[in-house]
Coordinates of C-alpha atoms in Angstrom, one line a residue:
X188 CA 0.0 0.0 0.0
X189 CA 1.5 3.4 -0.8
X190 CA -0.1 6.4 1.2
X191 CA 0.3 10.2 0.1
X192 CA 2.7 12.8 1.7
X193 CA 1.2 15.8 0.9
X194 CA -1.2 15.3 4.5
X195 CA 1.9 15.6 6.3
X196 CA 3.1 18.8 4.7
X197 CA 2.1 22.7 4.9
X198 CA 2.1 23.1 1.2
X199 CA -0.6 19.6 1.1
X200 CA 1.3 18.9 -2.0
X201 CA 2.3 16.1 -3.3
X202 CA 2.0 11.7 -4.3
X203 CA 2.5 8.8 -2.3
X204 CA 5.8 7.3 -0.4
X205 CA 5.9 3.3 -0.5
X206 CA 5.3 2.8 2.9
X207 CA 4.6 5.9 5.8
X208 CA 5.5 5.1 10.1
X209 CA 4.5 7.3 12.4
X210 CA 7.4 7.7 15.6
X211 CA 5.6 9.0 18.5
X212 CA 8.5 8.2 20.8
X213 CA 12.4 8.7 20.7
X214 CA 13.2 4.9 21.2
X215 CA 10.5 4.6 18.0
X216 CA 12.3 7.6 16.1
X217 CA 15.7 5.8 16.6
X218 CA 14.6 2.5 15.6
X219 CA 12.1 3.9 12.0
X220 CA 14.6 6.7 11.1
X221 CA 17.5 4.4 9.1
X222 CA 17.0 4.2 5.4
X223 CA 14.0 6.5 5.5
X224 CA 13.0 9.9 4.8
X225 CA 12.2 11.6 7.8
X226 CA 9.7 14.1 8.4
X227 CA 9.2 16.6 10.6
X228 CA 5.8 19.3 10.1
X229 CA 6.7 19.2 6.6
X230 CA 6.6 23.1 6.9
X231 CA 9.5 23.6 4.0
X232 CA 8.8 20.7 2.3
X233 CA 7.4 20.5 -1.7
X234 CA 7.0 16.6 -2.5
X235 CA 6.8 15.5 -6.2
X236 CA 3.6 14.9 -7.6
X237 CA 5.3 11.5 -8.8
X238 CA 5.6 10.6 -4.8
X239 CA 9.0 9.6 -3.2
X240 CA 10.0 6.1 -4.2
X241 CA 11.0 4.8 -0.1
X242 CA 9.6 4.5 3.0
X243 CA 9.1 7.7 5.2
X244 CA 8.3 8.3 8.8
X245 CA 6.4 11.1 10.3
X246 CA 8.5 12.1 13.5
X247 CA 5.5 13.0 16.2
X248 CA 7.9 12.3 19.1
X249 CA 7.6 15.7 20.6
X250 CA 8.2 15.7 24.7
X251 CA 8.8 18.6 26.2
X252 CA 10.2 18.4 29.6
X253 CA 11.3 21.6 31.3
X254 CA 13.7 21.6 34.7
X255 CA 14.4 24.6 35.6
X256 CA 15.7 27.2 33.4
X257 CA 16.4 24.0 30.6
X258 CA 14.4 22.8 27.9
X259 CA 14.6 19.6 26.2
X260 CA 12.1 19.2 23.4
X261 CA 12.0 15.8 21.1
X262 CA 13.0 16.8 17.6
X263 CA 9.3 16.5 16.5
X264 CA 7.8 18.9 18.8
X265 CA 6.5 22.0 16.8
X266 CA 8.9 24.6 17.4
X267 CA 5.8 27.6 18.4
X268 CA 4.6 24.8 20.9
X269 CA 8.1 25.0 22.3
X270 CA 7.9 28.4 22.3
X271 CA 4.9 29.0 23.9
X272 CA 5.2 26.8 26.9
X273 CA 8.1 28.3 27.9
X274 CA 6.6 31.5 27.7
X275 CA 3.7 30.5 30.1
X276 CA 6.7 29.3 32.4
X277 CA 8.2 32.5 32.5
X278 CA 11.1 31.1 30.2
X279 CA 13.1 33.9 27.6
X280 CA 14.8 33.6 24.7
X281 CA 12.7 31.2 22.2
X282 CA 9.5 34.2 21.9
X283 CA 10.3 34.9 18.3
X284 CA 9.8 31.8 17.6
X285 CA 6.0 31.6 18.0
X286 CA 3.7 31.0 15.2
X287 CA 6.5 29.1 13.6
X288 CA 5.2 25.9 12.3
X289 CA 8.1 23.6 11.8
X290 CA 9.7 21.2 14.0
X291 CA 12.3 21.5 16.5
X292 CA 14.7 18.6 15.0
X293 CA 14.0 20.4 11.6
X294 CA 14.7 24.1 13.1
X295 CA 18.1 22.7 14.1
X296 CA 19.3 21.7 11.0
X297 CA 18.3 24.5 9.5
X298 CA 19.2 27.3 12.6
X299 CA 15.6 28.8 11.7
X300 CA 15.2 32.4 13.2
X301 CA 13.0 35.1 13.0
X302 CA 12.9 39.1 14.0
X303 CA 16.7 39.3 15.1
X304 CA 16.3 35.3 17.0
X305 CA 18.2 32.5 15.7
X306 CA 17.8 28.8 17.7
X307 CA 21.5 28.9 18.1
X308 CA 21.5 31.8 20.5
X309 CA 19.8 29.5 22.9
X310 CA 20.7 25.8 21.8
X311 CA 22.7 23.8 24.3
X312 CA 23.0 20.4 22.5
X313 CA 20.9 17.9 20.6
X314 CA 21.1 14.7 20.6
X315 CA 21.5 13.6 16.7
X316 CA 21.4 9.9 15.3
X317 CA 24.5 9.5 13.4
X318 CA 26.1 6.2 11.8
X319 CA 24.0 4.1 14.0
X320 CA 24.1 5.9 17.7
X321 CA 22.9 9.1 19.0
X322 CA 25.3 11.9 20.0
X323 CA 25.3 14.7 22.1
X324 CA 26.6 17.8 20.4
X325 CA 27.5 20.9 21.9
X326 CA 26.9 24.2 20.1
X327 CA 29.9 25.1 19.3
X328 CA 30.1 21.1 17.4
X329 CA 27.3 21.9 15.3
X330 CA 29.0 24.6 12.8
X331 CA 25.8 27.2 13.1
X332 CA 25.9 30.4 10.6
X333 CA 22.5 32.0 8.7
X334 CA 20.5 29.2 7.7
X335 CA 22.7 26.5 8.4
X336 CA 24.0 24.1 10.4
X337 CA 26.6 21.4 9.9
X338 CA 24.3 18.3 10.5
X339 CA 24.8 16.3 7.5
X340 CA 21.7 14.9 5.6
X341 CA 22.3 11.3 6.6
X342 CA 22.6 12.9 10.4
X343 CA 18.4 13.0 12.2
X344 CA 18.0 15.2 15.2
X345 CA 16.8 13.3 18.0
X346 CA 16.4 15.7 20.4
X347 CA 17.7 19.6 21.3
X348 CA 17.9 21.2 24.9
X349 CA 17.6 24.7 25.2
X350 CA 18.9 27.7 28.0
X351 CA 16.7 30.0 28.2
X352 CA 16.1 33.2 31.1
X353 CA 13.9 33.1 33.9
X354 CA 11.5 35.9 33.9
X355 CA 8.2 37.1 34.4
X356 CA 5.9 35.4 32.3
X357 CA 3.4 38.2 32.0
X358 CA 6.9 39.6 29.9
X359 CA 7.3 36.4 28.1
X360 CA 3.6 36.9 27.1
X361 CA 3.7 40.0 26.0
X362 CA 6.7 39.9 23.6
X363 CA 4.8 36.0 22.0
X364 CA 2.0 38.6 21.5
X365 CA 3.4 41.3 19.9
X366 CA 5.4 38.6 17.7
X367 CA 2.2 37.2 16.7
X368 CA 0.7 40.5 15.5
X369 CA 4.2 41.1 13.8
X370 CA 3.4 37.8 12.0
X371 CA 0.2 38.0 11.0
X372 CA 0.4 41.3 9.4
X373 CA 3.6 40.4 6.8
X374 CA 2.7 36.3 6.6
X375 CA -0.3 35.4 4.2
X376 CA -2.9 32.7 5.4
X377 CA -3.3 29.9 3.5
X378 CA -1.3 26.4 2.7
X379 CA 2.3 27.2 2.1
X380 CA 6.0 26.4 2.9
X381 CA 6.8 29.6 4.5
X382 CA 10.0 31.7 2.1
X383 CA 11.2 30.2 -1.1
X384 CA 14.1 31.9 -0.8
X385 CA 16.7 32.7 1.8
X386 CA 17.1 36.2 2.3
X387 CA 21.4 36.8 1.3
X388 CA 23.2 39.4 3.4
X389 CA 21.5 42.6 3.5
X390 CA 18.8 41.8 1.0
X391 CA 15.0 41.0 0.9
X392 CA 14.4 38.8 -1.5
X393 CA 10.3 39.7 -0.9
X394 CA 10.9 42.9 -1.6
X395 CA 13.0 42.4 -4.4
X396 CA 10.3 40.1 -5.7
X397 CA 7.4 42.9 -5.1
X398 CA 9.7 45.5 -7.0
X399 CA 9.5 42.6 -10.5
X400 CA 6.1 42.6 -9.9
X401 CA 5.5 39.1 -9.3
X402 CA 3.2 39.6 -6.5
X403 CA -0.4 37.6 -7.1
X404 CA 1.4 35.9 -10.3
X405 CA -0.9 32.4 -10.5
X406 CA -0.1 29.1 -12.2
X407 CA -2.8 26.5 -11.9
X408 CA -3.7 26.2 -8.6
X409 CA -0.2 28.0 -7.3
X410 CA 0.2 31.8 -6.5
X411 CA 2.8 34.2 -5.3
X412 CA 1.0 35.9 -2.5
X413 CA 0.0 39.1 -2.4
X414 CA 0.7 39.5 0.8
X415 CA 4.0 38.4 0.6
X416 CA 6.6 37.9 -2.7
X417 CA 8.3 35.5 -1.4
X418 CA 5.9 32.8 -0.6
X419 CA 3.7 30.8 -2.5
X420 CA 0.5 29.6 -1.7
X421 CA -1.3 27.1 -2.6
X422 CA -5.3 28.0 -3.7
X423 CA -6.5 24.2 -3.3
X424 CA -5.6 22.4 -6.0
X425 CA -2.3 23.1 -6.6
X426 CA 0.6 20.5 -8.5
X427 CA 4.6 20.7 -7.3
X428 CA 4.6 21.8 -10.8
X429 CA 2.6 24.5 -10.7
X430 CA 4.9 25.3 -7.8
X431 CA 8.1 24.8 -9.4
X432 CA 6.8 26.8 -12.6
X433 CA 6.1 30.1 -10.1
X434 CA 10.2 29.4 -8.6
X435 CA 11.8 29.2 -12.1
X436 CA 10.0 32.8 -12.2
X437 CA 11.0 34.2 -9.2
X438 CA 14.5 32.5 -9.7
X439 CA 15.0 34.2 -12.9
X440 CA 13.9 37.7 -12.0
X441 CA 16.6 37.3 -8.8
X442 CA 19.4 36.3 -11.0
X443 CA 18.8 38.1 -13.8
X444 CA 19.3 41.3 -10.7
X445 CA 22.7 39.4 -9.6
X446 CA 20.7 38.1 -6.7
X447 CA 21.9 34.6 -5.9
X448 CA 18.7 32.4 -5.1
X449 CA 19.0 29.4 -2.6
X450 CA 15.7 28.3 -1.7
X451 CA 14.6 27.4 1.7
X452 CA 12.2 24.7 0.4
X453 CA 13.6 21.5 -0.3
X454 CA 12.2 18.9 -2.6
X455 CA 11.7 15.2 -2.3
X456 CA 11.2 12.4 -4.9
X457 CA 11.4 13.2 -8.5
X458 CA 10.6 16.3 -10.5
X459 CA 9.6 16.1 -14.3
X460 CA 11.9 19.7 -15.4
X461 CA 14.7 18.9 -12.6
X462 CA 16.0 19.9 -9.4
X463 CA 15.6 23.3 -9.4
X464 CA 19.4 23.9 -8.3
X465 CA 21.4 22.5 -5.3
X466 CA 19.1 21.0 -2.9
X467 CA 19.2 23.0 0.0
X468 CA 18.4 22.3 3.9
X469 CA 15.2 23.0 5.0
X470 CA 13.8 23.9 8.3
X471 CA 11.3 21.0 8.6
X472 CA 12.7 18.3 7.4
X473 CA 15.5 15.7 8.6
X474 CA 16.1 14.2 5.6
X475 CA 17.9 10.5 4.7
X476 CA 18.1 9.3 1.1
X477 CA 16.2 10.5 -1.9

């Protein structure tokens, strides 16, 4: 039996996998994760309309245990539900991070951040499944920069503690609130995979987008937000084609500017017109094989 991807993804794109495993615990993670794709909340995902020829498994194991000022979070935990429990305990230093949809073992790989916050201002480790065993790597052993970390693609993130400041929580409140209305007013509703593109140094690549007009550009069931150049949505019925069609676009109109283009998403199984360049990390997947 071969069961379709796209219900475990933000974009709800995509075909089947051969067979999909749910992990709901970190002895279940350790034991599904070899030889398979594994997902997180599929957040910066796009999956073939053709499917992705293996077995995949959903990573739902997503404990959150707090003691003291330390959070440990299992890697499929959704990084705003992080976020906001530690807020209600009073905990600082992971409030940008609400309203993010991805998973923690995802935001790891890719050192996800928002307004000024990056997860490796407060990671203390995470426990990653490597060559057959799960170690324990530090910070400064995980090679962070912008959008980036050095877990290697065969690597899966098991597990990430974080060190966060002990304050009021009517504080910690506030500033998730304010986030949230920060969030809502630049990030269109709707089914999506958050950026295309990374943003390079000094440079927004929505607004550079907005400028070329591509704003509320549609193919098939895909569009370019309005809201947003940056992000497509899709209207219901959208293909990873009609996807891919919209990024050649946006792609072009950034190089043609001298704008190198690395997109956040990252695509599984096989596309009909190619990989759309290098296959880059993504935030909200922990990825094995192709």
């Amino acid at each position: 039996m071969r069961d379709s991807l796209s219900a475990y993804t933000t974009f709800g794109i995509g075909g089947r996998a051969r067979r999909i495993s749910v992990a709901r615990s970190r002895s279940e993670l350790i034991d599904l994760a070899p030889d398979a794709l594994v997902l997180g909340r599929g957040s910066n995902v796009l999956v073939s309309d053709d499917g992705y020829d293996g077995d995949a498994v959903i990573n739902r194991y997503d404990d959150i245990v707090f003691n003291g000022d330390l959070v440990v979070a299992g890697s499929g935990a959704c990084l705003a539900s992080v976020s906001s429990a530690a807020a209600r305990c009073g905990l600082s230093g992971l409030e940008w991070a609400i309203g993010i949809p991805g998973s923690v073992g995802g935001a790891v790989r890719m050192n996800a951040g928002a307004f000024g916050g990056a997860i490796s201002d407060r990671l203390l480790y995470a426990d990653v499944l490597r060559g057959g065993a799960v170690v324990r790597l530090g910070r400064g052993e995980l090679g962070f920069s912008y959008r980036h970390s050095a877990i290697a693609d065969d690597d899966v993130v098991i597990a990430a503690a974080f060190l966060l400041d002990k304050i009021s929580a009517a504080v910690t409140l506030a500033r998730c609130g304010e986030y949230t209305e920060r969030r809502r007013s630049k990030q269109p509703s709707g089914k999506s995979a958050g950026s295309v593109f990374k943003n390079p140094s000094g440079i927004s690549v929505g607004k550079v987008l907005d400028g070329a007009g591509l704003k509320g550009l549609r193919n098939g069931g895909a569009v370019i937000s309005p809201v947003h150049a940056n992000i497509i949505v899709n209207t219901g019925d959208a293909t990873a084609d009609d996807v891919c069609g919209l990024i050649r676009i946006m792609k072009g109109e950034l190089e043609a500017r001298g704008i190198e283009a690395k997109e956040e998403i990252i695509y599984v199984g096989g596309f009909k017109n190619g990989v759309l360049g290098r296959l880059p990390h993504a935030y909200d997947i922990q990825q094995k094989g192709r």
